[in-house]
Coordinates of C-alpha atoms in Angstrom, one line a residue:
Chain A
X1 CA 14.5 -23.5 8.7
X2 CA 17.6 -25.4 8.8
X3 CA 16.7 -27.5 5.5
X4 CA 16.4 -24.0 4.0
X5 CA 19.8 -22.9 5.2
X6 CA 21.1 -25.7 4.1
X7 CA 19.7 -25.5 0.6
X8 CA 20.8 -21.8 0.2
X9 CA 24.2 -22.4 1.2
X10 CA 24.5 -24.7 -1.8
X11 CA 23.2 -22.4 -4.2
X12 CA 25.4 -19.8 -6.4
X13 CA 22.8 -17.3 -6.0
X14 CA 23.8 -14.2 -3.6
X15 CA 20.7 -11.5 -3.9
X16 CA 17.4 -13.4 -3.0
X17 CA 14.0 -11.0 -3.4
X18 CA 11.4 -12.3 -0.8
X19 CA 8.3 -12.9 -2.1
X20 CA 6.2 -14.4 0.5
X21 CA 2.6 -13.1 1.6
X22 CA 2.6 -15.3 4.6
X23 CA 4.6 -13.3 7.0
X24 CA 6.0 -16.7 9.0
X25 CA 7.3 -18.0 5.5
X26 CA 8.8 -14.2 5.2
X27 CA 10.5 -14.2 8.5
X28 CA 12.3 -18.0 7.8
X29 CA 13.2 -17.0 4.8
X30 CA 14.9 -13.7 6.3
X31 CA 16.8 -15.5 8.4
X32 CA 17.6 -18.7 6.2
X33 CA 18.9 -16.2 4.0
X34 CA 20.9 -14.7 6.2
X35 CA 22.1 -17.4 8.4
X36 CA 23.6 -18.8 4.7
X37 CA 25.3 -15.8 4.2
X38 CA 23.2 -14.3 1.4
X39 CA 21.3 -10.7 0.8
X40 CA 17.6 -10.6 1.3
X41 CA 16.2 -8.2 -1.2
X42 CA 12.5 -6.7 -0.1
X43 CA 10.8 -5.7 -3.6
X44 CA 8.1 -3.2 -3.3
X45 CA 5.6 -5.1 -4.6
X46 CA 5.6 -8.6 -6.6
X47 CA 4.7 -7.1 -9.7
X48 CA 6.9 -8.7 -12.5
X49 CA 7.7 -5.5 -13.8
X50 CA 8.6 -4.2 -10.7
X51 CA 10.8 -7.0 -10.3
X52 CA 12.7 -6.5 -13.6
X53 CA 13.3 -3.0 -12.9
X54 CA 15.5 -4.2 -9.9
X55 CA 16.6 -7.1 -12.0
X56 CA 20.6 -6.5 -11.0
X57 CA 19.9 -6.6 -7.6
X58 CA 18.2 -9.8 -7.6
X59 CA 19.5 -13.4 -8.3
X60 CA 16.6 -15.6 -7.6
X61 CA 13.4 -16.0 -5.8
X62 CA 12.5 -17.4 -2.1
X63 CA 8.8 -17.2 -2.3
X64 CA 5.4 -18.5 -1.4
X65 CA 3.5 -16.9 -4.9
X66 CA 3.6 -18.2 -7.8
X67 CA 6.6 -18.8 -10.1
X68 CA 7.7 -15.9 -12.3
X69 CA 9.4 -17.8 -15.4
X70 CA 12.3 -15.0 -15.6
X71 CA 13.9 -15.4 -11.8
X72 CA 15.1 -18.5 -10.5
X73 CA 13.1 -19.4 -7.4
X74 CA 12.8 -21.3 -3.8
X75 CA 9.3 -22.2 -3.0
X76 CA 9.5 -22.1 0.8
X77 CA 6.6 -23.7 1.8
X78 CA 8.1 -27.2 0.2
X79 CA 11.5 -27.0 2.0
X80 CA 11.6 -29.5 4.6
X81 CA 14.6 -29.8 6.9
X82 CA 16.0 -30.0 10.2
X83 CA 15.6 -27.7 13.1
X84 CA 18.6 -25.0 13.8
X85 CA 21.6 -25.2 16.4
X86 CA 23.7 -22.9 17.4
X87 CA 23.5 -20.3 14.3
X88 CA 24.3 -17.3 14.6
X89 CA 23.7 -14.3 11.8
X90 CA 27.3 -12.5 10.5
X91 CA 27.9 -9.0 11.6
X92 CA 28.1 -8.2 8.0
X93 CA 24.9 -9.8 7.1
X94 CA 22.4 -6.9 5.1
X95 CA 19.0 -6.5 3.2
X96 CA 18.4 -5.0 0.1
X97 CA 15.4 -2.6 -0.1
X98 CA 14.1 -0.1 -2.3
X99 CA 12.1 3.1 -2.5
X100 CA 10.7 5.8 -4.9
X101 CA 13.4 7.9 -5.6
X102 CA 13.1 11.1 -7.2
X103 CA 13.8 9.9 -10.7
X104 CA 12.0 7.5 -11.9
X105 CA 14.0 4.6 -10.9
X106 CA 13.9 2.7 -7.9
X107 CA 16.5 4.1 -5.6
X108 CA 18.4 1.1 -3.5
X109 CA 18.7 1.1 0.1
X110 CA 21.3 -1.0 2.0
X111 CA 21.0 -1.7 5.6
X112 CA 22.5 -3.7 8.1
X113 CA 21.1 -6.4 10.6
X114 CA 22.4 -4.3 13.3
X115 CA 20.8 -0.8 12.3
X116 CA 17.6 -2.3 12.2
X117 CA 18.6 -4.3 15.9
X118 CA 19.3 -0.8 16.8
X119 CA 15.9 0.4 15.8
X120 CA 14.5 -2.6 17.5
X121 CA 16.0 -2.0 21.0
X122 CA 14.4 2.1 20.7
X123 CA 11.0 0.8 20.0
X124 CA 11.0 -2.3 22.3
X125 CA 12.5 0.2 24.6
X126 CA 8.8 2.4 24.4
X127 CA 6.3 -0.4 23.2
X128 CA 8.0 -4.1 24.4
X129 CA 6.1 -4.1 27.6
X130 CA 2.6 -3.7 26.0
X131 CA 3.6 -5.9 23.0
X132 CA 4.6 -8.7 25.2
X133 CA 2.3 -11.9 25.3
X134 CA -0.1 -10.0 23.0
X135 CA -1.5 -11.5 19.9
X136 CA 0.1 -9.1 17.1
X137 CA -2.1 -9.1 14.1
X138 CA -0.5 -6.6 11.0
X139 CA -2.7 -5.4 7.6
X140 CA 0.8 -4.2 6.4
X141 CA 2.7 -6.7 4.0
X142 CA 6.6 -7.8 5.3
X143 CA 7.7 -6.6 2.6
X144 CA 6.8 -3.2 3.9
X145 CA 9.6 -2.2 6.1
X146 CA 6.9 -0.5 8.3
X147 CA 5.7 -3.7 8.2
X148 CA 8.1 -5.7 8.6
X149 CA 9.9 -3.9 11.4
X150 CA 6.7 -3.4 13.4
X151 CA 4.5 -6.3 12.6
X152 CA 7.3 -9.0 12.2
X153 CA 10.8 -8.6 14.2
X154 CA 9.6 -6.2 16.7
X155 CA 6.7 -8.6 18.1
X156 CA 9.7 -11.3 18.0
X157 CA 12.2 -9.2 20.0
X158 CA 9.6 -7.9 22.5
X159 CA 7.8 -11.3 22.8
X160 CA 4.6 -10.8 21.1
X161 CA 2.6 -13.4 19.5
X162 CA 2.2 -13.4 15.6
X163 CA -0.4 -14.1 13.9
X164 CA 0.5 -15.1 10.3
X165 CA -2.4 -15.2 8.1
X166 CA -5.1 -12.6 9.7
X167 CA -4.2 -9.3 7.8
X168 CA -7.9 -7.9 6.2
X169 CA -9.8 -5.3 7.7
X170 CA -12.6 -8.0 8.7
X171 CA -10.2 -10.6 9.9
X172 CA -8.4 -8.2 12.5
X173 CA -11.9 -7.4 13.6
X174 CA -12.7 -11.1 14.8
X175 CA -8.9 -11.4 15.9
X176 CA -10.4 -8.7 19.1
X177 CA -12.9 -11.8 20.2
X178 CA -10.3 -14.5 21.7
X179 CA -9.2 -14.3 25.4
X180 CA -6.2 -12.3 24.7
X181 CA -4.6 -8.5 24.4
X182 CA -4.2 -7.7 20.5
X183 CA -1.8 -5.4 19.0
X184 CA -3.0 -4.2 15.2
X185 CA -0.1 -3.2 13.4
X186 CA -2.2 -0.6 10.9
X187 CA -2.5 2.0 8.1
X188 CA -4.9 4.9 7.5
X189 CA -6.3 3.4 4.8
X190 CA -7.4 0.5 6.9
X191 CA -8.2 2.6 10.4
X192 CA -10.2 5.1 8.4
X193 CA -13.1 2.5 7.3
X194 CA -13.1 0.6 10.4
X195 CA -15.8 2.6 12.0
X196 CA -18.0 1.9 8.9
X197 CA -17.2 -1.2 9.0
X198 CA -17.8 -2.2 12.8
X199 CA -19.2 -0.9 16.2
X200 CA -15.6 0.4 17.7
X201 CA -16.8 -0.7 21.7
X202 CA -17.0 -4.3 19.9
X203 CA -13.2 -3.9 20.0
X204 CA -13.1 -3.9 23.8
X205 CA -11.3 -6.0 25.7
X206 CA -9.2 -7.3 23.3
X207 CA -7.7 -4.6 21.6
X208 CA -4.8 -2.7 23.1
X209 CA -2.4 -1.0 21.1
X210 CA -2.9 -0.3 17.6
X211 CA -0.1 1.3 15.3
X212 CA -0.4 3.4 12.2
X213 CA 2.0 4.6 9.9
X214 CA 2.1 5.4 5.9
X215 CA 0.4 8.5 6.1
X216 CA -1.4 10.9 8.7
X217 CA -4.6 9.7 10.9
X218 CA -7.3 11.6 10.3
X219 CA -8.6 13.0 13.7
X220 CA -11.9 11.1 13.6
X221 CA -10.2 8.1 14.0
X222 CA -8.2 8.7 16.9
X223 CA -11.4 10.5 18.5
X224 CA -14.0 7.4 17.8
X225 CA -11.1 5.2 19.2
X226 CA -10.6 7.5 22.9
X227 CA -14.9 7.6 22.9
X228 CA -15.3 3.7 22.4
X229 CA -11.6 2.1 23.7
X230 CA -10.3 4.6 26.2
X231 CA -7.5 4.7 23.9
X232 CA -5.9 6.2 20.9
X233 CA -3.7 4.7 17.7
X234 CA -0.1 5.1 18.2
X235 CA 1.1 6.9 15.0
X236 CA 4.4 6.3 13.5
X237 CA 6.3 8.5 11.2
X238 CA 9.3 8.0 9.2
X239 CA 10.5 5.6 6.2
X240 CA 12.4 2.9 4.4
X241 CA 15.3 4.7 4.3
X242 CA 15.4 6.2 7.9
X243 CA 13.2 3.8 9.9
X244 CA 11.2 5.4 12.5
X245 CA 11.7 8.6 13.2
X246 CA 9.2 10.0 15.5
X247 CA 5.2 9.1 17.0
X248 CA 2.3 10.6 18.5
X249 CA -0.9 10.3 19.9
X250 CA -3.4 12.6 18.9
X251 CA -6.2 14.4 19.8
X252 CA -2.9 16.1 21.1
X253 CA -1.3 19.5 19.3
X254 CA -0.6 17.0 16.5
X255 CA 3.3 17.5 16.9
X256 CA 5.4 14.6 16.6
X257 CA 7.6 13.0 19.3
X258 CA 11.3 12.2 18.0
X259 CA 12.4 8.9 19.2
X260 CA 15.1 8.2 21.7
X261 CA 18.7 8.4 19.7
X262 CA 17.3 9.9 16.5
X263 CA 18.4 13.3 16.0
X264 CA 15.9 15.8 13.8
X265 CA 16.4 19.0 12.2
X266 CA 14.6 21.4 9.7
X267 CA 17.1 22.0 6.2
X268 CA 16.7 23.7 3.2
X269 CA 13.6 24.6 2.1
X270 CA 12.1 23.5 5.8
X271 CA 12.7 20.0 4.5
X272 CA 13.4 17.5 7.9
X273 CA 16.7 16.0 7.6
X274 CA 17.5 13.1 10.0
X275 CA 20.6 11.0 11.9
X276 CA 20.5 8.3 14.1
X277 CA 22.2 4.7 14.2
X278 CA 19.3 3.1 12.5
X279 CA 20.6 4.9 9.2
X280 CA 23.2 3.3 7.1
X281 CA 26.0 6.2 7.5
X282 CA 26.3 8.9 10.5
X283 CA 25.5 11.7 8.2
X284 CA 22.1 13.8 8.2
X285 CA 19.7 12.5 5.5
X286 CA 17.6 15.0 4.0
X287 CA 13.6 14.2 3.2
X288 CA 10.6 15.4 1.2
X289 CA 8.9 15.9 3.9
X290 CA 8.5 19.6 4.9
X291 CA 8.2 20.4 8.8
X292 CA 8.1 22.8 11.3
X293 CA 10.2 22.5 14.7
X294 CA 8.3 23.5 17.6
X295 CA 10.1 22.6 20.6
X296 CA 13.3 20.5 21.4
X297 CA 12.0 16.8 20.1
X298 CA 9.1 18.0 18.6
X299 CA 8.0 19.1 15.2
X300 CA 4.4 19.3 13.1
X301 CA 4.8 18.4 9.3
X302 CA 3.5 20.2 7.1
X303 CA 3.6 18.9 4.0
X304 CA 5.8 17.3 0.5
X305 CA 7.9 19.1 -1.8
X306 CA 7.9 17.3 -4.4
X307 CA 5.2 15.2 -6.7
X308 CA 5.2 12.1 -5.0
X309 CA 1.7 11.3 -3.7
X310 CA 0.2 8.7 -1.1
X311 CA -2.7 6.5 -2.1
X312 CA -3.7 4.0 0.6
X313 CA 0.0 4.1 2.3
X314 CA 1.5 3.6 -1.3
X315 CA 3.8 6.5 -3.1
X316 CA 3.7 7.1 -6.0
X317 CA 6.1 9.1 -7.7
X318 CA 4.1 10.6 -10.7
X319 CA 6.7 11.6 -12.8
X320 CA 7.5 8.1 -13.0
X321 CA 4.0 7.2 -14.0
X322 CA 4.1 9.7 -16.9
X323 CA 7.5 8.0 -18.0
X324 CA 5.7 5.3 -18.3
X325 CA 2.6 5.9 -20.0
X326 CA 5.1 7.7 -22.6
X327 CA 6.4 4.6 -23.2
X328 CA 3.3 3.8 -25.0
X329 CA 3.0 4.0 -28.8
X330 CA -0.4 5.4 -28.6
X331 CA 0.8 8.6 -26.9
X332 CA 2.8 11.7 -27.2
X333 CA 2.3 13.0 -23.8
X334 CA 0.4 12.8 -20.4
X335 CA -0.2 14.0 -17.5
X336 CA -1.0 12.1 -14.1
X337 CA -2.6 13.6 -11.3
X338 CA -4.7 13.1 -8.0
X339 CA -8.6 13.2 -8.1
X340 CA -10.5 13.4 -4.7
X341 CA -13.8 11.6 -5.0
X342 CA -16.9 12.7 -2.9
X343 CA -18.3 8.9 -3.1
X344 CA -16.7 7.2 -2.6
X345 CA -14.9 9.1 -0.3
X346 CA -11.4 8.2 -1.8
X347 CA -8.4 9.8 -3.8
X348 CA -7.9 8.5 -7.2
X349 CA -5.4 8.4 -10.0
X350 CA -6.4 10.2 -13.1
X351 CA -4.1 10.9 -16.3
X352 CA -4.5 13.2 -19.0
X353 CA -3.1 11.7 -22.4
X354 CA -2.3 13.6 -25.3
X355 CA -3.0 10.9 -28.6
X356 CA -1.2 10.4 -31.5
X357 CA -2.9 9.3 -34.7
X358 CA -2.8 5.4 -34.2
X359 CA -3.8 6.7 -30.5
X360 CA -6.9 8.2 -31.7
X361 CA -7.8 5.2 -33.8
X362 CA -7.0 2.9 -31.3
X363 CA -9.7 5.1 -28.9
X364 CA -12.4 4.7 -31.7
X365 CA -11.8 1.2 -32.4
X366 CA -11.6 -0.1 -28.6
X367 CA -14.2 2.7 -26.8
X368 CA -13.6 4.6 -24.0
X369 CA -13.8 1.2 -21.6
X370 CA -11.2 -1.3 -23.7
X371 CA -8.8 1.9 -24.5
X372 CA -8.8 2.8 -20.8
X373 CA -8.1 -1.0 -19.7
X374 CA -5.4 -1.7 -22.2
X375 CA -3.6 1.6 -20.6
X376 CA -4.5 0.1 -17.4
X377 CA -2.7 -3.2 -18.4
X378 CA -0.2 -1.2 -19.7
X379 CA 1.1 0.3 -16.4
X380 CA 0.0 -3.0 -14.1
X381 CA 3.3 -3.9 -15.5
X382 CA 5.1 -1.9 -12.7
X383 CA 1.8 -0.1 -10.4
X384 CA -0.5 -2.0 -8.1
X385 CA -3.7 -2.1 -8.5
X386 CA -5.3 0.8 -6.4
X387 CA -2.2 3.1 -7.6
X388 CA -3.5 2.6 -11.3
X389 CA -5.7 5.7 -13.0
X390 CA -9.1 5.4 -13.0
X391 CA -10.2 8.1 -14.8
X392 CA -9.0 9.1 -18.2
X393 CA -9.3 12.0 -20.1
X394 CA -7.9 12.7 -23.9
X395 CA -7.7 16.3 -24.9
X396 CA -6.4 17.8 -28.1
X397 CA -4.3 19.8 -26.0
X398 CA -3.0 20.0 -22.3
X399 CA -5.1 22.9 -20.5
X400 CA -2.2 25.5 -20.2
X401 CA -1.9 29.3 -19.5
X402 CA -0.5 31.8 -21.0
X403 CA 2.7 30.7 -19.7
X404 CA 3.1 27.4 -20.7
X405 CA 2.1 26.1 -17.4
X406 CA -0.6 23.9 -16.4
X407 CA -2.3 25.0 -13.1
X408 CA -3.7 22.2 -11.1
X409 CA -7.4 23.4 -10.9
X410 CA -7.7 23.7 -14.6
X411 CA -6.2 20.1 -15.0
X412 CA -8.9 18.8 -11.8
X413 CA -12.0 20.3 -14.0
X414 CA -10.4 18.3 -16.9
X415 CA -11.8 15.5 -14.5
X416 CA -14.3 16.4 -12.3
X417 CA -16.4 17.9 -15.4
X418 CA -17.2 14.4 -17.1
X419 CA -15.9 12.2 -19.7
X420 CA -18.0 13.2 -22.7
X421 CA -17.4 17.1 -23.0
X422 CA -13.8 16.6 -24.7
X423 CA -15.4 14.1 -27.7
X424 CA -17.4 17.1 -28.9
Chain B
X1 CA -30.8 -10.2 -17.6
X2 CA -32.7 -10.4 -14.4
X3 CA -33.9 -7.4 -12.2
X4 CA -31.5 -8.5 -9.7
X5 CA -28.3 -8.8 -11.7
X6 CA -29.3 -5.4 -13.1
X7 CA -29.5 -4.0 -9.6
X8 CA -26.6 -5.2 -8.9
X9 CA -24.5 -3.1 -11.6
X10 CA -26.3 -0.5 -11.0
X11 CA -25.2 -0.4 -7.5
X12 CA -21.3 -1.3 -8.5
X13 CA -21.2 1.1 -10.9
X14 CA -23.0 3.9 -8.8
X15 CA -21.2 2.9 -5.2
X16 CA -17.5 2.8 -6.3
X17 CA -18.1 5.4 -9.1
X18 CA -16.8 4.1 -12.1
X19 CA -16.4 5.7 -15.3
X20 CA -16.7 4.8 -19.0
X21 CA -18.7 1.8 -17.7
X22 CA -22.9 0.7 -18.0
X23 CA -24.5 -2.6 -16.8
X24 CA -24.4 -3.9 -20.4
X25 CA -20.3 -3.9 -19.8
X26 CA -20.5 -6.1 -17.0
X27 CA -21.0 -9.4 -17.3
X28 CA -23.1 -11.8 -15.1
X29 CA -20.4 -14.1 -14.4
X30 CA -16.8 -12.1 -15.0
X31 CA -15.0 -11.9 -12.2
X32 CA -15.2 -8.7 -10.2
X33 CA -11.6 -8.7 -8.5
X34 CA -8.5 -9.9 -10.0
X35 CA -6.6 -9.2 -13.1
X36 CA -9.5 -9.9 -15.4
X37 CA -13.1 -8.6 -15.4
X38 CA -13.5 -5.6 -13.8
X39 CA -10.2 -5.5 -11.6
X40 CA -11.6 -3.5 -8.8
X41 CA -9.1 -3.8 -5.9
X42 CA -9.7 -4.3 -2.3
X43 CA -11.3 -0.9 -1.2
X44 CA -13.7 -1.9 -3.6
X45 CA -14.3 -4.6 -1.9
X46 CA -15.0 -3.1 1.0
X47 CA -17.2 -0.5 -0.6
X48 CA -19.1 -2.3 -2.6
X49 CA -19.9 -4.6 1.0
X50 CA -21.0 -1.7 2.9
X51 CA -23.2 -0.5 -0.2
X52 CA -24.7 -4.3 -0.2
X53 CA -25.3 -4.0 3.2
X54 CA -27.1 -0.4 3.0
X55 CA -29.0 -1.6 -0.1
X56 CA -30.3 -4.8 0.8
X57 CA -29.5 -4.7 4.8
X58 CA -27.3 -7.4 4.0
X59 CA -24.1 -8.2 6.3
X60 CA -21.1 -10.1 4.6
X61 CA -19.1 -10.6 8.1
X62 CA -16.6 -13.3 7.0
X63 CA -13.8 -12.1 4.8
X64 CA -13.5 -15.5 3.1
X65 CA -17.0 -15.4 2.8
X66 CA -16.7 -11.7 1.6
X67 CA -14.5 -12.5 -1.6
X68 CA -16.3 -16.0 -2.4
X69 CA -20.1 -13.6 -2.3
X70 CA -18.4 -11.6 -4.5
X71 CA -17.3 -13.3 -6.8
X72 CA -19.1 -12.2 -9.5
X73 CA -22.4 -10.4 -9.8
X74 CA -24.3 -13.6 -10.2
X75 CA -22.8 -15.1 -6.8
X76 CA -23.7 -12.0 -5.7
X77 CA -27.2 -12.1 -6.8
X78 CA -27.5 -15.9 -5.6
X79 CA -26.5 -14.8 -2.2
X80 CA -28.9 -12.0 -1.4
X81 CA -31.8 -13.9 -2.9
X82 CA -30.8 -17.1 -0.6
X83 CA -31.3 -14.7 2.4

């Protein structure tokens, strides 16, 4: 790392976006970074588009992807150098991360290396014992600050041993069959299939402590894990912007647990609002995330406010999407909603798109398929993959009521009644 | 196109539920992952393995293995007839 260091410290460069998959090339170039006295920047994803759209917040590139032409960039994985002595990170030293906000820009959150050492002490606090001397094996990307936090600094604090390139469903399965305790850092998205994927009991002895965060468990899971494991996921709630807020283990009541030195309480509109030193200022910071307080430390949530969505642990804000299918020339307006699938059992992304006329002659000339795929490509530009719409439909006209309003379950039939009614 | 390939499509298209889409669209050798070809992502992936394996009782264990089998519908279709 000390090459790295070195190298930084000679660059003019200040903001440096980490893009590294490999979450050992991640943490050295955390650290490099901040042992030179620069700002690590965590992008969402490492989209190009998504990228650009935090362009002034990023100077260059440390990565271990492939070049994007427009940034300058680092590739970590050729940086040889000497070991470290001695270093020591400034008390100033800060990262640079980013979440949906509720417009449909990227809204920039600051922290400091000691509110996320202060979030590292709570949870080593609860989890460092049973981390320690396990093999800690995450299907959540670094770049995740779920993921990052949980399957990258916490293992280092409490002692755990990380695994850097094991991260698919299938791998983490086989990770269970060595000689030691494994700790899956985990998602819904992942948890949810595993008992499709896999006999659950084939998990034993290995497997130990499992976390899951992005999104709620769904009781099956935690029910096929206490039958075959004789024990349950660890859930953890809370976000970028606040760290971890709270945990639980269900089958329980399915309230959540606040965490030692985060403060919790229910706002306007029943909306949780949160303090605690992991944030970056001592005020309360308000959420979308509607909940009920039950006891002292202990709330259920019960829902979002607003029209952010989760598929797979990502949010989406769809506002933003619409934004930026209107940026299109072949459109005037659309209209982006969720879709729930019986089989596959999964939600989808489905938009709605009002045409103009070199729209419509654009549909005629490319089909249904190449139209769909060149709005696709359109909006890969800034949305991964699984967040992009995979049914379209094209009406004359939005499916409104007498009000001007569109109510959901006439826009779902839109999309659960087939694509060839609306051509007629 | 042979029997196989056109199972194959069938099953893709039917398993993950894709729209706007028949066999003929698919070609034998496009690549079904990625930024070209189909671009199904990796739930796909593991959908369209557990549909393989309820189909033709065929289990793709390795995840390496896993994305080099599926390839493409022809790798695919060379892999469930070498078994």
């Amino acid at each position: 790392m000390g090459g790295l260091v070195e190298l930084l410290a000679g660059r003019p460069e200040n903001t440096w976006a980490i893009c590294c998959e490999n979450s050992l090339h991640f943490a050295t170039s955390l650290f490099a970074l901040w042992l030179a006295g620069k700002v690590p920047v965590f992008p969402k994803n490492y989209q190009v588009g998504t990228l650009q759209r935090i362009r002034e917040s990023v100077d260059a590139v440390l990565r271990d992807t492939p070049a994007l032409e427009q940034f300058p960039s680092i590739d970590v994985t050729q940086v040889k150098g000497a070991a470290l002595r001695g270093a020591q990170i400034s008390s100033t030293a800060h990262a640079i991360f980013f979440t949906s906000g509720s417009t449909a820009e990227p809204k920039q959150v600051i922290k400091t290396a000691g509110q996320i050492q202060a979030e590292l002490s709570v949870l080593d606090g609860l989890w460092g014992d049973a981390i320690r001397g396990s093999l800690v094996v995450s299907s959540v990307p670094c770049r995740h600050f779920y993921g990052n936090v949980f399957g990258l600094l916490l293992p280092l604090v409490s002692g755990g041993i990380i695994d850097t390139s094991l991260w698919d469903p299938i791998s983490m399965i086989r990770s269970c069959g060595g000689p030691r305790r494994v700790t899956w850092v985990s998602s819904p998205a992942t948890l949810g299939r595993l008992p499709d994927v896999v006999a659950v009991e084939s998990l034993k002895p290995g497997l130990k402590l499992v976390f899951s965060a992005g999104g709620p468990l769904p009781i099956a899971v935690p029910e096929e894990f206490r039958r075959a494991l004789d024990f349950v996921p660890t859930e953890i709630y809370g976000s970028t912007e606040t760290g971890a807020i709270a945990w639980r283990r269900q089958p329980c009541d399915g309230l959540w647990t606040v965490l030692p030195e985060v403060e919790v309480e229910q706002a306007d509109e029943g909306c949780i609002r949160v303090r605690s030193p992991f944030l970056t200022d001592g005020n309360w910071l308000p959420l979308g995330d509607r909940i009920q307080l039950r006891q002292q430390n202990r709330f259920e949530l019960v829902g979002r406010v607003d029209r952010f969505v989760k598929i797979e642990e990502r949010l989406l804000s769809l506002p933003d999407m619409e934004a930026r299918l209107r940026e299109n020339s072949w459109l005037l307006d659309a209209v982006v909603t969720t879709v729930d699938l019986p089989q596959p059992r999964r939600t989808i992304i489905a938009a709605a798109i009002i045409l103009n006329d070199q729209g419509r002659d654009e549909l005629k000339r490319q089909g249904r398929r190449g139209f769909a795929k060149s709005l696709q490509k359109h909006l890969a530009q800034w949305f991964e993959p699984v967040l992009l719409p995979r049914r379209w439909r094209y009406p004359e006209k939005f499916p409104v009521n007498e009000l001007g309003k569109l109510p959901a379950d006439a826009l779902q039939r839109l999309f659960l009644d087939g694509a060839e009614q609306e051509n007629s | 196109m042979s029997d196989l390939n056109l199972e194959i499509k069938q099953l893709i298209i039917e398993s993950l539920n894709l729209e706007d889409l028949t066999p003929a669209d698919i070609d034998n050798d496009a690549p079904l992952f990625g930024d070209i070809g189909l671009a199904l992502d990796s739930i796909d992936a593991l959908e369209l393995a557990m549909a393989v394996q309820r189909r033709f009782g065929l289990r793709i264990v390795d995840s390496k293995e896993t994305r080099r089998v599926m390839a493409s519908v022809s790798a695919l279709a060379a892999y469930i007839e070498s078994r």
